[in-house]
């Protein structure tokens, strides 16, 4: 009797190929998550959305800060680890007992957020510009130009 092909002969090869593809996809996904987490240093969930763009000569951070005034926001730039920290604290105005009695629903309370993002390269801290417009904070961080000039170093 002639050898007939068995229906399950190729299943081991198929499963092996599928396993390799899944492992490759998982490694790729882990690498992408690691790359993103190296930039975002915020603790806990992100209470506000942040975009960081590379516009050639500068990085531009755009942050949603609805209801925050510029006086409610604080920006800190740490050159050592190239970290931009953005925080905001908004307190609701104190109401009198008469005003409190008028509320049917009262959900707005003191709110705050804190975000930290690591910048991919050094920036010129003296040239950073920030503005708030229609609930959007824009921070322009010009890149620091590396010195191309050679410097002499004295030996003690």
PDB file of N, CA and C in Angstrom, residues 37-131:
ATOM      1  N   UNK A  37       8.320  54.097  28.726  1.00  0.00           N
ATOM      2  CA  UNK A  37       8.419  54.280  30.165  1.00  0.00           C
ATOM      3  C   UNK A  37       9.697  54.994  30.559  1.00  0.00           C
ATOM      4  N   UNK A  38      10.724  54.955  29.719  1.00  0.00           N
ATOM      5  CA  UNK A  38      11.945  55.685  30.027  1.00  0.00           C
ATOM      6  C   UNK A  38      11.711  57.185  29.936  1.00  0.00           C
ATOM      7  N   UNK A  39      10.749  57.615  29.148  1.00  0.00           N
ATOM      8  CA  UNK A  39      10.476  59.037  29.010  1.00  0.00           C
ATOM      9  C   UNK A  39       9.504  59.545  30.068  1.00  0.00           C
ATOM     10  N   UNK A  40       8.472  58.772  30.402  1.00  0.00           N
ATOM     11  CA  UNK A  40       7.453  59.237  31.334  1.00  0.00           C
ATOM     12  C   UNK A  40       7.806  58.769  32.738  1.00  0.00           C
ATOM     13  N   UNK A  41       8.135  59.712  33.621  1.00  0.00           N
ATOM     14  CA  UNK A  41       8.554  59.390  34.979  1.00  0.00           C
ATOM     15  C   UNK A  41       7.471  59.694  36.001  1.00  0.00           C
ATOM     16  N   UNK A  42       6.253  59.969  35.556  1.00  0.00           N
ATOM     17  CA  UNK A  42       5.172  60.341  36.457  1.00  0.00           C
ATOM     18  C   UNK A  42       4.790  59.168  37.339  1.00  0.00           C
ATOM     19  N   UNK A  43       4.409  59.486  38.560  1.00  0.00           N
ATOM     20  CA  UNK A  43       3.938  58.466  39.485  1.00  0.00           C
ATOM     21  C   UNK A  43       2.431  58.345  39.347  1.00  0.00           C
ATOM     22  N   UNK A  44       1.932  57.141  39.361  1.00  0.00           N
ATOM     23  CA  UNK A  44       0.493  56.928  39.292  1.00  0.00           C
ATOM     24  C   UNK A  44      -0.051  57.177  37.910  1.00  0.00           C
ATOM     25  N   UNK A  45      -1.352  57.281  37.811  1.00  0.00           N
ATOM     26  CA  UNK A  45      -2.002  57.497  36.525  1.00  0.00           C
ATOM     27  C   UNK A  45      -1.812  58.917  36.043  1.00  0.00           C
ATOM     28  N   UNK A  46      -1.915  59.079  34.773  1.00  0.00           N
ATOM     29  CA  UNK A  46      -1.758  60.405  34.190  1.00  0.00           C
ATOM     30  C   UNK A  46      -3.079  61.149  34.301  1.00  0.00           C
ATOM     31  N   UNK A  47      -3.106  62.192  35.134  1.00  0.00           N
ATOM     32  CA  UNK A  47      -4.319  62.964  35.321  1.00  0.00           C
ATOM     33  C   UNK A  47      -4.534  63.954  34.189  1.00  0.00           C
ATOM     34  N   UNK A  48      -3.489  64.251  33.458  1.00  0.00           N
ATOM     35  CA  UNK A  48      -3.574  65.203  32.361  1.00  0.00           C
ATOM     36  C   UNK A  48      -2.747  64.672  31.198  1.00  0.00           C
ATOM     37  N   UNK A  49      -3.156  64.983  30.004  1.00  0.00           N
ATOM     38  CA  UNK A  49      -2.478  64.467  28.814  1.00  0.00           C
ATOM     39  C   UNK A  49      -1.275  65.326  28.470  1.00  0.00           C
ATOM     40  N   UNK A  50      -0.213  64.678  27.986  1.00  0.00           N
ATOM     41  CA  UNK A  50       1.025  65.368  27.651  1.00  0.00           C
ATOM     42  C   UNK A  50       1.549  64.838  26.331  1.00  0.00           C
ATOM     43  N   UNK A  51       1.941  65.746  25.443  1.00  0.00           N
ATOM     44  CA  UNK A  51       2.612  65.387  24.196  1.00  0.00           C
ATOM     45  C   UNK A  51       3.996  65.997  24.225  1.00  0.00           C
ATOM     46  N   UNK A  52       4.988  65.265  23.728  1.00  0.00           N
ATOM     47  CA  UNK A  52       6.347  65.790  23.600  1.00  0.00           C
ATOM     48  C   UNK A  52       6.765  65.583  22.157  1.00  0.00           C
ATOM     49  N   UNK A  53       7.085  66.686  21.478  1.00  0.00           N
ATOM     50  CA  UNK A  53       7.445  66.622  20.065  1.00  0.00           C
ATOM     51  C   UNK A  53       8.868  67.143  19.875  1.00  0.00           C
ATOM     52  N   UNK A  54       9.567  66.582  18.897  1.00  0.00           N
ATOM     53  CA  UNK A  54      10.892  67.048  18.501  1.00  0.00           C
ATOM     54  C   UNK A  54      10.710  67.875  17.238  1.00  0.00           C
ATOM     55  N   UNK A  55      10.910  69.178  17.346  1.00  0.00           N
ATOM     56  CA  UNK A  55      10.718  70.069  16.204  1.00  0.00           C
ATOM     57  C   UNK A  55      12.049  70.533  15.620  1.00  0.00           C
ATOM     58  N   UNK A  56      13.048  69.678  15.702  1.00  0.00           N
ATOM     59  CA  UNK A  56      14.359  69.997  15.130  1.00  0.00           C
ATOM     60  C   UNK A  56      15.244  70.746  16.093  1.00  0.00           C
ATOM     61  N   UNK A  57      15.052  72.050  16.215  1.00  0.00           N
ATOM     62  CA  UNK A  57      15.894  72.869  17.081  1.00  0.00           C
ATOM     63  C   UNK A  57      15.393  72.907  18.522  1.00  0.00           C
ATOM     64  N   UNK A  58      14.198  72.375  18.768  1.00  0.00           N
ATOM     65  CA  UNK A  58      13.627  72.422  20.112  1.00  0.00           C
ATOM     66  C   UNK A  58      12.673  71.253  20.323  1.00  0.00           C
ATOM     67  N   UNK A  59      12.487  70.919  21.604  1.00  0.00           N
ATOM     68  CA  UNK A  59      11.432  69.999  21.998  1.00  0.00           C
ATOM     69  C   UNK A  59      10.251  70.873  22.417  1.00  0.00           C
ATOM     70  N   UNK A  60       9.041  70.413  22.135  1.00  0.00           N
ATOM     71  CA  UNK A  60       7.851  71.159  22.532  1.00  0.00           C
ATOM     72  C   UNK A  60       6.944  70.209  23.307  1.00  0.00           C
ATOM     73  N   UNK A  61       6.691  70.572  24.568  1.00  0.00           N
ATOM     74  CA  UNK A  61       5.772  69.810  25.415  1.00  0.00           C
ATOM     75  C   UNK A  61       4.436  70.541  25.410  1.00  0.00           C
ATOM     76  N   UNK A  62       3.367  69.810  25.129  1.00  0.00           N
ATOM     77  CA  UNK A  62       2.021  70.362  25.120  1.00  0.00           C
ATOM     78  C   UNK A  62       1.209  69.580  26.144  1.00  0.00           C
ATOM     79  N   UNK A  63       0.621  70.290  27.105  1.00  0.00           N
ATOM     80  CA  UNK A  63      -0.058  69.639  28.222  1.00  0.00           C
ATOM     81  C   UNK A  63      -1.463  70.214  28.355  1.00  0.00           C
ATOM     82  N   UNK A  64      -2.454  69.332  28.477  1.00  0.00           N
ATOM     83  CA  UNK A  64      -3.823  69.781  28.721  1.00  0.00           C
ATOM     84  C   UNK A  64      -3.962  70.176  30.187  1.00  0.00           C
ATOM     85  N   UNK A  65      -4.310  71.436  30.426  1.00  0.00           N
ATOM     86  CA  UNK A  65      -4.487  71.948  31.788  1.00  0.00           C
ATOM     87  C   UNK A  65      -5.782  72.758  31.882  1.00  0.00           C
ATOM     88  N   UNK A  66      -6.921  72.133  31.586  1.00  0.00           N
ATOM     89  CA  UNK A  66      -8.173  72.898  31.576  1.00  0.00           C
ATOM     90  C   UNK A  66      -8.511  73.448  32.964  1.00  0.00           C
ATOM     91  N   UNK A  67      -8.835  74.728  33.001  1.00  0.00           N
ATOM     92  CA  UNK A  67      -9.230  75.366  34.250  1.00  0.00           C
ATOM     93  C   UNK A  67      -8.069  75.864  35.097  1.00  0.00           C
ATOM     94  N   UNK A  68      -6.844  75.607  34.691  1.00  0.00           N
ATOM     95  CA  UNK A  68      -5.678  76.076  35.439  1.00  0.00           C
ATOM     96  C   UNK A  68      -5.197  77.398  34.858  1.00  0.00           C
ATOM     97  N   UNK A  69      -4.867  78.331  35.731  1.00  0.00           N
ATOM     98  CA  UNK A  69      -4.247  79.592  35.337  1.00  0.00           C
ATOM     99  C   UNK A  69      -2.739  79.405  35.427  1.00  0.00           C
ATOM    100  N   UNK A  70      -1.984  80.306  34.816  1.00  0.00           N
ATOM    101  CA  UNK A  70      -0.527  80.186  34.858  1.00  0.00           C
ATOM    102  C   UNK A  70      -0.008  80.228  36.296  1.00  0.00           C
ATOM    103  N   UNK A  71      -0.674  80.957  37.186  1.00  0.00           N
ATOM    104  CA  UNK A  71      -0.245  81.022  38.585  1.00  0.00           C
ATOM    105  C   UNK A  71      -0.450  79.685  39.307  1.00  0.00           C
ATOM    106  N   UNK A  72      -1.318  78.812  38.780  1.00  0.00           N
ATOM    107  CA  UNK A  72      -1.587  77.511  39.391  1.00  0.00           C
ATOM    108  C   UNK A  72      -0.558  76.465  38.993  1.00  0.00           C
ATOM    109  N   UNK A  73       0.302  76.777  38.028  1.00  0.00           N
ATOM    110  CA  UNK A  73       1.224  75.803  37.446  1.00  0.00           C
ATOM    111  C   UNK A  73       2.656  76.068  37.879  1.00  0.00           C
ATOM    112  N   UNK A  74       3.422  74.983  37.984  1.00  0.00           N
ATOM    113  CA  UNK A  74       4.844  75.092  38.298  1.00  0.00           C
ATOM    114  C   UNK A  74       5.620  74.203  37.333  1.00  0.00           C
ATOM    115  N   UNK A  75       6.682  74.756  36.765  1.00  0.00           N
ATOM    116  CA  UNK A  75       7.557  74.017  35.856  1.00  0.00           C
ATOM    117  C   UNK A  75       8.946  73.971  36.463  1.00  0.00           C
ATOM    118  N   UNK A  76       9.576  72.794  36.418  1.00  0.00           N
ATOM    119  CA  UNK A  76      10.955  72.645  36.878  1.00  0.00           C
ATOM    120  C   UNK A  76      11.717  71.851  35.840  1.00  0.00           C
ATOM    121  N   UNK A  77      12.922  72.293  35.557  1.00  0.00           N
ATOM    122  CA  UNK A  77      13.793  71.612  34.601  1.00  0.00           C
ATOM    123  C   UNK A  77      15.063  71.219  35.323  1.00  0.00           C
ATOM    124  N   UNK A  78      15.347  69.928  35.326  1.00  0.00           N
ATOM    125  CA  UNK A  78      16.562  69.429  35.943  1.00  0.00           C
ATOM    126  C   UNK A  78      17.512  69.037  34.828  1.00  0.00           C
ATOM    127  N   UNK A  79      18.607  69.775  34.717  1.00  0.00           N
ATOM    128  CA  UNK A  79      19.547  69.548  33.620  1.00  0.00           C
ATOM    129  C   UNK A  79      20.321  68.242  33.797  1.00  0.00           C
ATOM    130  N   UNK A  80      20.599  67.877  35.054  1.00  0.00           N
ATOM    131  CA  UNK A  80      21.411  66.691  35.337  1.00  0.00           C
ATOM    132  C   UNK A  80      20.817  65.435  34.698  1.00  0.00           C
ATOM    133  N   UNK A  81      19.530  65.214  34.896  1.00  0.00           N
ATOM    134  CA  UNK A  81      18.904  64.021  34.318  1.00  0.00           C
ATOM    135  C   UNK A  81      17.912  64.370  33.204  1.00  0.00           C
ATOM    136  N   UNK A  82      17.979  65.628  32.714  1.00  0.00           N
ATOM    137  CA  UNK A  82      17.152  66.083  31.587  1.00  0.00           C
ATOM    138  C   UNK A  82      15.670  65.804  31.834  1.00  0.00           C
ATOM    139  N   UNK A  83      15.178  66.235  32.985  1.00  0.00           N
ATOM    140  CA  UNK A  83      13.788  65.982  33.361  1.00  0.00           C
ATOM    141  C   UNK A  83      13.001  67.285  33.433  1.00  0.00           C
ATOM    142  N   UNK A  84      11.847  67.293  32.781  1.00  0.00           N
ATOM    143  CA  UNK A  84      10.907  68.396  32.881  1.00  0.00           C
ATOM    144  C   UNK A  84       9.781  67.945  33.802  1.00  0.00           C
ATOM    145  N   UNK A  85       9.577  68.686  34.885  1.00  0.00           N
ATOM    146  CA  UNK A  85       8.505  68.384  35.838  1.00  0.00           C
ATOM    147  C   UNK A  85       7.452  69.477  35.728  1.00  0.00           C
ATOM    148  N   UNK A  86       6.213  69.069  35.579  1.00  0.00           N
ATOM    149  CA  UNK A  86       5.090  69.992  35.454  1.00  0.00           C
ATOM    150  C   UNK A  86       4.079  69.618  36.529  1.00  0.00           C
ATOM    151  N   UNK A  87       3.696  70.592  37.333  1.00  0.00           N
ATOM    152  CA  UNK A  87       2.676  70.310  38.345  1.00  0.00           C
ATOM    153  C   UNK A  87       1.692  71.470  38.393  1.00  0.00           C
ATOM    154  N   UNK A  88       0.508  71.149  38.843  1.00  0.00           N
ATOM    155  CA  UNK A  88      -0.538  72.160  38.950  1.00  0.00           C
ATOM    156  C   UNK A  88      -1.394  71.899  40.167  1.00  0.00           C
ATOM    157  N   UNK A  89      -1.839  72.967  40.782  1.00  0.00           N
ATOM    158  CA  UNK A  89      -2.724  72.847  41.933  1.00  0.00           C
ATOM    159  C   UNK A  89      -3.768  73.950  41.817  1.00  0.00           C
ATOM    160  N   UNK A  90      -5.000  73.518  41.822  1.00  0.00           N
ATOM    161  CA  UNK A  90      -6.114  74.458  41.698  1.00  0.00           C
ATOM    162  C   UNK A  90      -7.028  74.249  42.898  1.00  0.00           C
ATOM    163  N   UNK A  91      -7.253  75.317  43.638  1.00  0.00           N
ATOM    164  CA  UNK A  91      -8.150  75.236  44.790  1.00  0.00           C
ATOM    165  C   UNK A  91      -9.433  75.966  44.457  1.00  0.00           C
ATOM    166  N   UNK A  92     -10.509  75.388  44.870  1.00  0.00           N
ATOM    167  CA  UNK A  92     -11.780  76.060  44.618  1.00  0.00           C
ATOM    168  C   UNK A  92     -11.947  77.145  45.664  1.00  0.00           C
ATOM    169  N   UNK A  93     -12.645  78.163  45.271  1.00  0.00           N
ATOM    170  CA  UNK A  93     -12.854  79.297  46.178  1.00  0.00           C
ATOM    171  C   UNK A  93     -13.715  78.871  47.353  1.00  0.00           C
ATOM    172  N   UNK A  94     -13.414  79.440  48.504  1.00  0.00           N
ATOM    173  CA  UNK A  94     -14.209  79.149  49.696  1.00  0.00           C
ATOM    174  C   UNK A  94     -15.561  79.845  49.571  1.00  0.00           C
ATOM    175  N   UNK A  95     -16.599  79.083  49.858  1.00  0.00           N
ATOM    176  CA  UNK A  95     -17.923  79.703  49.784  1.00  0.00           C
ATOM    177  C   UNK A  95     -18.452  79.910  51.197  1.00  0.00           C
ATOM    178  N   UNK A  96     -19.349  80.829  51.293  1.00  0.00           N
ATOM    179  CA  UNK A  96     -19.985  81.089  52.583  1.00  0.00           C
ATOM    180  C   UNK A  96     -21.041  80.007  52.821  1.00  0.00           C
ATOM    181  N   UNK A  97     -21.561  79.955  54.016  1.00  0.00           N
ATOM    182  CA  UNK A  97     -22.606  78.978  54.336  1.00  0.00           C
ATOM    183  C   UNK A  97     -23.837  79.179  53.463  1.00  0.00           C
ATOM    184  N   UNK A  98     -24.154  80.443  53.151  1.00  0.00           N
ATOM    185  CA  UNK A  98     -25.306  80.724  52.289  1.00  0.00           C
ATOM    186  C   UNK A  98     -25.072  80.174  50.885  1.00  0.00           C
ATOM    187  N   UNK A  99     -23.847  80.357  50.351  1.00  0.00           N
ATOM    188  CA  UNK A  99     -23.535  79.848  49.015  1.00  0.00           C
ATOM    189  C   UNK A  99     -23.556  78.325  49.006  1.00  0.00           C
ATOM    190  N   UNK A 100     -23.034  77.701  50.062  1.00  0.00           N
ATOM    191  CA  UNK A 100     -23.011  76.235  50.145  1.00  0.00           C
ATOM    192  C   UNK A 100     -24.428  75.672  50.166  1.00  0.00           C
ATOM    193  N   UNK A 101     -25.351  76.373  50.766  1.00  0.00           N
ATOM    194  CA  UNK A 101     -26.729  75.901  50.840  1.00  0.00           C
ATOM    195  C   UNK A 101     -27.412  75.953  49.477  1.00  0.00           C
ATOM    196  N   UNK A 102     -26.916  76.760  48.548  1.00  0.00           N
ATOM    197  CA  UNK A 102     -27.530  76.897  47.237  1.00  0.00           C
ATOM    198  C   UNK A 102     -27.171  75.778  46.269  1.00  0.00           C
ATOM    199  N   UNK A 103     -26.159  74.991  46.581  1.00  0.00           N
ATOM    200  CA  UNK A 103     -25.739  73.946  45.651  1.00  0.00           C
ATOM    201  C   UNK A 103     -26.743  72.805  45.604  1.00  0.00           C
ATOM    202  N   UNK A 104     -27.054  72.355  44.422  1.00  0.00           N
ATOM    203  CA  UNK A 104     -27.846  71.148  44.225  1.00  0.00           C
ATOM    204  C   UNK A 104     -26.896  69.962  44.065  1.00  0.00           C
ATOM    205  N   UNK A 105     -25.789  70.230  43.389  1.00  0.00           N
ATOM    206  CA  UNK A 105     -24.743  69.215  43.197  1.00  0.00           C
ATOM    207  C   UNK A 105     -23.406  69.946  43.326  1.00  0.00           C
ATOM    208  N   UNK A 106     -22.466  69.374  44.087  1.00  0.00           N
ATOM    209  CA  UNK A 106     -21.195  70.043  44.366  1.00  0.00           C
ATOM    210  C   UNK A 106     -20.059  69.027  44.239  1.00  0.00           C
ATOM    211  N   UNK A 107     -19.455  68.946  43.028  1.00  0.00           N
ATOM    212  CA  UNK A 107     -18.424  67.944  42.754  1.00  0.00           C
ATOM    213  C   UNK A 107     -17.034  68.538  42.589  1.00  0.00           C
ATOM    214  N   UNK A 108     -16.934  69.792  42.239  1.00  0.00           N
ATOM    215  CA  UNK A 108     -15.621  70.395  41.982  1.00  0.00           C
ATOM    216  C   UNK A 108     -14.910  70.658  43.302  1.00  0.00           C
ATOM    217  N   UNK A 109     -13.717  70.116  43.406  1.00  0.00           N
ATOM    218  CA  UNK A 109     -12.928  70.275  44.617  1.00  0.00           C
ATOM    219  C   UNK A 109     -11.519  70.702  44.237  1.00  0.00           C
ATOM    220  N   UNK A 110     -10.656  70.752  45.221  1.00  0.00           N
ATOM    221  CA  UNK A 110      -9.253  71.036  44.962  1.00  0.00           C
ATOM    222  C   UNK A 110      -8.693  69.941  44.078  1.00  0.00           C
ATOM    223  N   UNK A 111      -7.972  70.353  43.051  1.00  0.00           N
ATOM    224  CA  UNK A 111      -7.380  69.380  42.140  1.00  0.00           C
ATOM    225  C   UNK A 111      -5.911  69.685  41.967  1.00  0.00           C
ATOM    226  N   UNK A 112      -5.124  68.629  41.782  1.00  0.00           N
ATOM    227  CA  UNK A 112      -3.712  68.823  41.495  1.00  0.00           C
ATOM    228  C   UNK A 112      -3.234  67.684  40.600  1.00  0.00           C
ATOM    229  N   UNK A 113      -2.124  67.939  39.918  1.00  0.00           N
ATOM    230  CA  UNK A 113      -1.512  66.908  39.086  1.00  0.00           C
ATOM    231  C   UNK A 113      -0.011  67.138  39.093  1.00  0.00           C
ATOM    232  N   UNK A 114       0.701  66.115  38.724  1.00  0.00           N
ATOM    233  CA  UNK A 114       2.147  66.209  38.600  1.00  0.00           C
ATOM    234  C   UNK A 114       2.591  65.258  37.502  1.00  0.00           C
ATOM    235  N   UNK A 115       3.351  65.782  36.562  1.00  0.00           N
ATOM    236  CA  UNK A 115       3.880  64.968  35.466  1.00  0.00           C
ATOM    237  C   UNK A 115       5.371  65.228  35.357  1.00  0.00           C
ATOM    238  N   UNK A 116       6.122  64.194  35.034  1.00  0.00           N
ATOM    239  CA  UNK A 116       7.548  64.327  34.781  1.00  0.00           C
ATOM    240  C   UNK A 116       7.871  63.577  33.508  1.00  0.00           C
ATOM    241  N   UNK A 117       8.671  64.204  32.675  1.00  0.00           N
ATOM    242  CA  UNK A 117       9.052  63.565  31.426  1.00  0.00           C
ATOM    243  C   UNK A 117      10.550  63.772  31.225  1.00  0.00           C
ATOM    244  N   UNK A 118      11.231  62.705  30.839  1.00  0.00           N
ATOM    245  CA  UNK A 118      12.661  62.788  30.561  1.00  0.00           C
ATOM    246  C   UNK A 118      12.843  63.222  29.115  1.00  0.00           C
ATOM    247  N   UNK A 119      13.665  64.232  28.921  1.00  0.00           N
ATOM    248  CA  UNK A 119      13.920  64.754  27.585  1.00  0.00           C
ATOM    249  C   UNK A 119      15.010  63.934  26.912  1.00  0.00           C
ATOM    250  N   UNK A 120      14.897  63.695  25.622  1.00  0.00           N
ATOM    251  CA  UNK A 120      15.871  62.859  24.912  1.00  0.00           C
ATOM    252  C   UNK A 120      17.260  63.474  24.798  1.00  0.00           C
ATOM    253  N   UNK A 121      17.382  64.798  24.978  1.00  0.00           N
ATOM    254  CA  UNK A 121      18.682  65.461  24.866  1.00  0.00           C
ATOM    255  C   UNK A 121      18.686  66.690  25.774  1.00  0.00           C
ATOM    256  N   UNK A 122      19.864  67.257  25.975  1.00  0.00           N
ATOM    257  CA  UNK A 122      19.996  68.451  26.815  1.00  0.00           C
ATOM    258  C   UNK A 122      19.313  69.644  26.152  1.00  0.00           C
ATOM    259  N   UNK A 123      18.811  70.546  26.999  1.00  0.00           N
ATOM    260  CA  UNK A 123      18.165  71.757  26.493  1.00  0.00           C
ATOM    261  C   UNK A 123      18.809  72.981  27.132  1.00  0.00           C
ATOM    262  N   UNK A 124      18.610  74.130  26.498  1.00  0.00           N
ATOM    263  CA  UNK A 124      19.118  75.404  26.990  1.00  0.00           C
ATOM    264  C   UNK A 124      18.110  75.945  27.998  1.00  0.00           C
ATOM    265  N   UNK A 125      18.396  75.774  29.282  1.00  0.00           N
ATOM    266  CA  UNK A 125      17.445  76.150  30.333  1.00  0.00           C
ATOM    267  C   UNK A 125      17.131  77.639  30.330  1.00  0.00           C
ATOM    268  N   UNK A 126      18.076  78.464  29.905  1.00  0.00           N
ATOM    269  CA  UNK A 126      17.860  79.911  29.904  1.00  0.00           C
ATOM    270  C   UNK A 126      16.916  80.364  28.789  1.00  0.00           C
ATOM    271  N   UNK A 127      16.705  79.536  27.780  1.00  0.00           N
ATOM    272  CA  UNK A 127      15.878  79.934  26.632  1.00  0.00           C
ATOM    273  C   UNK A 127      14.504  79.255  26.614  1.00  0.00           C
ATOM    274  N   UNK A 128      14.145  78.538  27.676  1.00  0.00           N
ATOM    275  CA  UNK A 128      12.852  77.848  27.731  1.00  0.00           C
ATOM    276  C   UNK A 128      11.732  78.884  27.804  1.00  0.00           C
ATOM    277  N   UNK A 129      10.669  78.650  27.041  1.00  0.00           N
ATOM    278  CA  UNK A 129       9.498  79.530  27.031  1.00  0.00           C
ATOM    279  C   UNK A 129       8.260  78.696  27.324  1.00  0.00           C
ATOM    280  N   UNK A 130       7.330  79.256  28.112  1.00  0.00           N
ATOM    281  CA  UNK A 130       6.094  78.549  28.450  1.00  0.00           C
ATOM    282  C   UNK A 130       4.929  79.521  28.398  1.00  0.00           C
ATOM    283  N   UNK A 131       3.780  79.016  27.940  1.00  0.00           N
ATOM    284  CA  UNK A 131       2.574  79.837  27.903  1.00  0.00           C
ATOM    285  C   UNK A 131       1.350  78.949  28.062  1.00  0.00           C
TER     286      UNK A 131
END
